[in-house]
PDB file of C-alpha atoms in Angstrom:
ATOM      1  CA  MET A   6      65.139  58.335 -53.238  1.00 55.00           C
ATOM      2  CA  PRO A   7      62.745  57.701 -50.364  1.00 58.00           C
ATOM      3  CA  PRO A   8      59.042  57.976 -51.226  1.00 62.00           C
ATOM      4  CA  LYS A   9      57.357  61.277 -50.468  1.00 68.00           C
ATOM      5  CA  LYS A  10      54.967  61.406 -47.554  1.00 78.00           C
ATOM      6  CA  LYS A  11      51.355  61.958 -48.488  1.00 82.00           C
ATOM      7  CA  LYS A  12      49.668  65.083 -47.159  1.00 87.00           C
ATOM      8  CA  VAL A  13      46.731  64.378 -44.858  1.00 84.00           C
ATOM      9  CA  SER A  14      43.523  66.071 -45.927  1.00 86.00           C
ATOM     10  CA  VAL A  15      41.207  64.991 -43.090  1.00 90.00           C
ATOM     11  CA  VAL A  16      41.023  62.457 -40.247  1.00 92.00           C
ATOM     12  CA  VAL A  17      37.564  61.138 -39.321  1.00 92.00           C
ATOM     13  CA  THR A  18      36.643  58.824 -36.433  1.00 92.00           C
ATOM     14  CA  LEU A  19      33.457  56.824 -36.885  1.00 91.00           C
ATOM     15  CA  ASN A  20      31.638  54.491 -34.486  1.00 91.00           C
ATOM     16  CA  LEU A  21      30.202  51.811 -36.743  1.00 90.00           C
ATOM     17  CA  GLU A  22      28.492  48.478 -36.249  1.00 91.00           C
ATOM     18  CA  ALA A  23      30.960  45.670 -36.840  1.00 91.00           C
ATOM     19  CA  GLY A  24      30.454  43.730 -40.050  1.00 88.00           C
ATOM     20  CA  ASN A  25      27.625  45.991 -41.190  1.00 88.00           C
ATOM     21  CA  ALA A  26      28.707  49.622 -41.507  1.00 88.00           C
ATOM     22  CA  ALA A  27      25.856  51.972 -42.384  1.00 88.00           C
ATOM     23  CA  MET A  28      26.385  53.722 -45.720  1.00 91.00           C
ATOM     24  CA  VAL A  29      24.426  56.711 -44.393  1.00 91.00           C
ATOM     25  CA  ASP A  30      26.990  57.331 -41.623  1.00 87.00           C
ATOM     26  CA  LEU A  31      29.894  56.824 -44.005  1.00 90.00           C
ATOM     27  CA  GLY A  32      28.363  59.102 -46.610  1.00 90.00           C
ATOM     28  CA  LYS A  33      27.674  61.917 -44.145  1.00 90.00           C
ATOM     29  CA  MET A  34      31.216  61.992 -42.824  1.00 90.00           C
ATOM     30  CA  LEU A  35      33.274  60.970 -45.834  1.00 89.00           C
ATOM     31  CA  GLY A  36      31.177  62.177 -48.791  1.00 88.00           C
ATOM     32  CA  PRO A  37      32.714  65.668 -48.889  1.00 89.00           C
ATOM     33  CA  THR A  38      36.239  64.195 -48.993  1.00 88.00           C
ATOM     34  CA  GLY A  39      35.778  62.537 -52.382  1.00 87.00           C
ATOM     35  CA  VAL A  40      36.766  59.072 -51.152  1.00 91.00           C
ATOM     36  CA  LYS A  41      34.837  56.067 -52.445  1.00 91.00           C
ATOM     37  CA  THR A  42      32.753  55.194 -49.402  1.00 92.00           C
ATOM     38  CA  ILE A  43      31.787  51.781 -50.765  1.00 93.00           C
ATOM     39  CA  ASP A  44      35.462  50.740 -50.731  1.00 93.00           C
ATOM     40  CA  ILE A  45      35.788  51.818 -47.095  1.00 92.00           C
ATOM     41  CA  LYS A  46      32.564  49.972 -46.200  1.00 93.00           C
ATOM     42  CA  LYS A  47      33.792  46.761 -47.842  1.00 94.00           C
ATOM     43  CA  GLU A  48      37.180  46.947 -46.114  1.00 94.00           C
ATOM     44  CA  TYR A  49      35.611  47.753 -42.719  1.00 93.00           C
ATOM     45  CA  ASP A  50      32.981  45.007 -42.992  1.00 93.00           C
ATOM     46  CA  ALA A  51      35.594  42.416 -43.979  1.00 94.00           C
ATOM     47  CA  ALA A  52      37.916  43.404 -41.121  1.00 93.00           C
ATOM     48  CA  THR A  53      35.159  43.348 -38.467  1.00 92.00           C
ATOM     49  CA  ALA A  54      33.035  40.416 -39.655  1.00 91.00           C
ATOM     50  CA  GLN A  55      34.162  38.260 -36.703  1.00 92.00           C
ATOM     51  CA  GLN A  56      32.903  40.860 -34.193  1.00 89.00           C
ATOM     52  CA  ARG A  57      29.319  41.325 -35.428  1.00 89.00           C
ATOM     53  CA  GLY A  58      27.019  42.954 -32.909  1.00 87.00           C
ATOM     54  CA  GLU A  59      29.732  45.187 -31.443  1.00 90.00           C
ATOM     55  CA  VAL A  60      30.540  48.818 -32.104  1.00 91.00           C
ATOM     56  CA  ILE A  61      34.057  49.128 -33.507  1.00 92.00           C
ATOM     57  CA  PRO A  62      35.446  52.656 -33.964  1.00 93.00           C
ATOM     58  CA  ALA A  63      37.318  53.275 -37.203  1.00 93.00           C
ATOM     59  CA  VAL A  64      39.784  56.087 -37.846  1.00 94.00           C
ATOM     60  CA  VAL A  65      39.837  57.009 -41.530  1.00 93.00           C
ATOM     61  CA  THR A  66      42.739  59.166 -42.661  1.00 93.00           C
ATOM     62  CA  VAL A  67      42.067  60.730 -46.053  1.00 92.00           C
ATOM     63  CA  PHE A  68      45.007  62.045 -48.050  1.00 92.00           C
ATOM     64  CA  GLU A  69      45.019  64.863 -50.622  1.00 89.00           C
ATOM     65  CA  ASP A  70      45.185  62.382 -53.518  1.00 89.00           C
ATOM     66  CA  ARG A  71      41.903  60.865 -52.222  1.00 88.00           C
ATOM     67  CA  SER A  72      43.548  57.694 -51.033  1.00 90.00           C
ATOM     68  CA  TYR A  73      42.787  56.616 -47.482  1.00 91.00           C
ATOM     69  CA  GLU A  74      44.037  54.579 -44.558  1.00 93.00           C
ATOM     70  CA  LEU A  75      41.660  52.688 -42.262  1.00 93.00           C
ATOM     71  CA  ARG A  76      42.624  51.916 -38.651  1.00 94.00           C
ATOM     72  CA  LEU A  77      40.362  50.006 -36.271  1.00 93.00           C
ATOM     73  CA  LYS A  78      40.194  50.561 -32.525  1.00 93.00           C
ATOM     74  CA  THR A  79      38.692  48.551 -29.679  1.00 92.00           C
ATOM     75  CA  PRO A  80      35.010  49.037 -28.768  1.00 93.00           C
ATOM     76  CA  PRO A  81      34.196  51.944 -26.432  1.00 93.00           C
ATOM     77  CA  THR A  82      34.603  51.140 -22.739  1.00 92.00           C
ATOM     78  CA  SER A  83      30.986  52.045 -22.024  1.00 91.00           C
ATOM     79  CA  PHE A  84      29.812  49.562 -24.688  1.00 92.00           C
ATOM     80  CA  LEU A  85      31.908  46.767 -23.146  1.00 93.00           C
ATOM     81  CA  ILE A  86      30.621  47.567 -19.650  1.00 93.00           C
ATOM     82  CA  ARG A  87      26.974  47.574 -20.789  1.00 91.00           C
ATOM     83  CA  LYS A  88      27.554  44.280 -22.589  1.00 91.00           C
ATOM     84  CA  ALA A  89      29.146  42.734 -19.468  1.00 91.00           C
ATOM     85  CA  ILE A  90      26.300  43.706 -17.128  1.00 90.00           C
ATOM     86  CA  GLY A  91      23.542  43.150 -19.692  1.00 88.00           C
ATOM     87  CA  ALA A  92      22.151  46.689 -19.585  1.00 83.00           C
ATOM     88  CA  ASN A  93      21.021  48.846 -22.491  1.00 84.00           C
ATOM     89  CA  SER A  94      22.221  52.106 -20.975  1.00 83.00           C
ATOM     90  CA  GLY A  95      23.861  53.641 -17.953  1.00 80.00           C
ATOM     91  CA  SER A  96      22.062  55.174 -15.007  1.00 80.00           C
ATOM     92  CA  ALA A  97      20.129  58.388 -15.475  1.00 82.00           C
ATOM     93  CA  ARG A  98      21.380  59.394 -12.008  1.00 85.00           C
ATOM     94  CA  PRO A  99      24.916  58.009 -11.498  1.00 83.00           C
ATOM     95  CA  GLY A 100      25.913  57.949  -7.846  1.00 79.00           C
ATOM     96  CA  ASN A 101      22.276  57.695  -6.760  1.00 83.00           C
ATOM     97  CA  ALA A 102      20.913  54.807  -8.798  1.00 83.00           C
ATOM     98  CA  THR A 103      22.847  51.811 -10.073  1.00 85.00           C
ATOM     99  CA  VAL A 104      22.044  49.793 -13.185  1.00 89.00           C
ATOM    100  CA  GLY A 105      24.196  46.765 -12.426  1.00 87.00           C
ATOM    101  CA  THR A 106      27.341  45.360 -10.864  1.00 90.00           C
ATOM    102  CA  LEU A 107      30.654  44.718 -12.575  1.00 90.00           C
ATOM    103  CA  THR A 108      32.637  41.853 -11.056  1.00 92.00           C
ATOM    104  CA  ALA A 109      36.399  41.976 -10.615  1.00 92.00           C
ATOM    105  CA  GLU A 110      36.791  39.317 -13.314  1.00 94.00           C
ATOM    106  CA  GLN A 111      34.673  41.299 -15.806  1.00 94.00           C
ATOM    107  CA  LEU A 112      36.611  44.455 -14.948  1.00 94.00           C
ATOM    108  CA  LYS A 113      39.914  42.703 -15.611  1.00 94.00           C
ATOM    109  CA  SER A 114      38.785  41.242 -18.952  1.00 94.00           C
ATOM    110  CA  ILE A 115      37.537  44.647 -20.167  1.00 94.00           C
ATOM    111  CA  ALA A 116      40.785  46.314 -19.074  1.00 94.00           C
ATOM    112  CA  GLN A 117      42.861  43.682 -20.889  1.00 94.00           C
ATOM    113  CA  ARG A 118      40.871  44.214 -24.075  1.00 93.00           C
ATOM    114  CA  LYS A 119      41.212  48.017 -23.863  1.00 92.00           C
ATOM    115  CA  MET A 120      44.969  48.012 -23.105  1.00 92.00           C
ATOM    116  CA  VAL A 121      45.922  48.713 -26.741  1.00 90.00           C
ATOM    117  CA  ASP A 122      43.946  51.964 -26.809  1.00 88.00           C
ATOM    118  CA  LEU A 123      44.731  53.192 -23.295  1.00 87.00           C
ATOM    119  CA  ASN A 124      47.760  55.303 -22.467  1.00 88.00           C
ATOM    120  CA  THR A 125      49.129  52.917 -19.863  1.00 87.00           C
ATOM    121  CA  GLU A 126      51.198  49.753 -19.782  1.00 89.00           C
ATOM    122  CA  SER A 127      49.921  48.678 -16.358  1.00 92.00           C
ATOM    123  CA  LEU A 128      46.900  46.396 -16.053  1.00 92.00           C
ATOM    124  CA  GLU A 129      46.082  47.873 -12.627  1.00 93.00           C
ATOM    125  CA  ALA A 130      45.953  51.401 -14.059  1.00 93.00           C
ATOM    126  CA  ALA A 131      43.781  50.180 -16.939  1.00 93.00           C
ATOM    127  CA  MET A 132      41.437  48.534 -14.432  1.00 93.00           C
ATOM    128  CA  LYS A 133      41.178  51.830 -12.511  1.00 94.00           C
ATOM    129  CA  THR A 134      40.322  53.649 -15.739  1.00 93.00           C
ATOM    130  CA  VAL A 135      37.600  51.152 -16.612  1.00 93.00           C
ATOM    131  CA  ALA A 136      36.267  51.239 -13.036  1.00 93.00           C
ATOM    132  CA  GLY A 137      36.031  55.037 -13.225  1.00 92.00           C
ATOM    133  CA  THR A 138      34.045  54.813 -16.439  1.00 92.00           C
ATOM    134  CA  ALA A 139      31.755  52.221 -14.855  1.00 92.00           C
ATOM    135  CA  ARG A 140      31.135  54.392 -11.789  1.00 91.00           C
ATOM    136  CA  SER A 141      30.330  57.405 -13.991  1.00 91.00           C
ATOM    137  CA  MET A 142      27.722  55.235 -15.753  1.00 90.00           C
ATOM    138  CA  GLY A 143      26.080  54.241 -12.451  1.00 90.00           C
ATOM    139  CA  VAL A 144      27.550  50.738 -12.367  1.00 91.00           C
ATOM    140  CA  LYS A 145      28.743  49.327  -9.046  1.00 90.00           C
ATOM    141  CA  VAL A 146      32.271  47.869  -9.190  1.00 90.00           C
ATOM    142  CA  GLU A 147      33.202  44.935  -6.957  1.00 86.00           C
ATOM    143  CA  ALA A 148      36.742  45.110  -5.623  1.00 67.00           C
TER     144      ALA A 148
END
């Protein structure tokens, strides 16, 4: 007989610091589910230790039997853009004031990294998506 599928209780997406997940954030979101948050923290920290200093989103699927599944995603596009241009935040007035310039090479590298999480197979389309995010943050994009 094939194994029964587990029933999903809740799915939570968390933006956590790689290699050093905050127990406070985990506890707030996962405490009511009954899952052992320390186990999730240890698994997350071990999986993201090589990427310290970045924000790595984690999707935690909690099942009715209180077991869980942890899936990691790529860092948010805005985080990668800020890191590439060396800015702490986007523009307060996008379209009027710019906070930096994203080169074509930086744009391509960000798009390649985000390809797994984007809904496209084309690098050009991924680059357009990243460029749109950059423009909405007040970052000038070189063609």
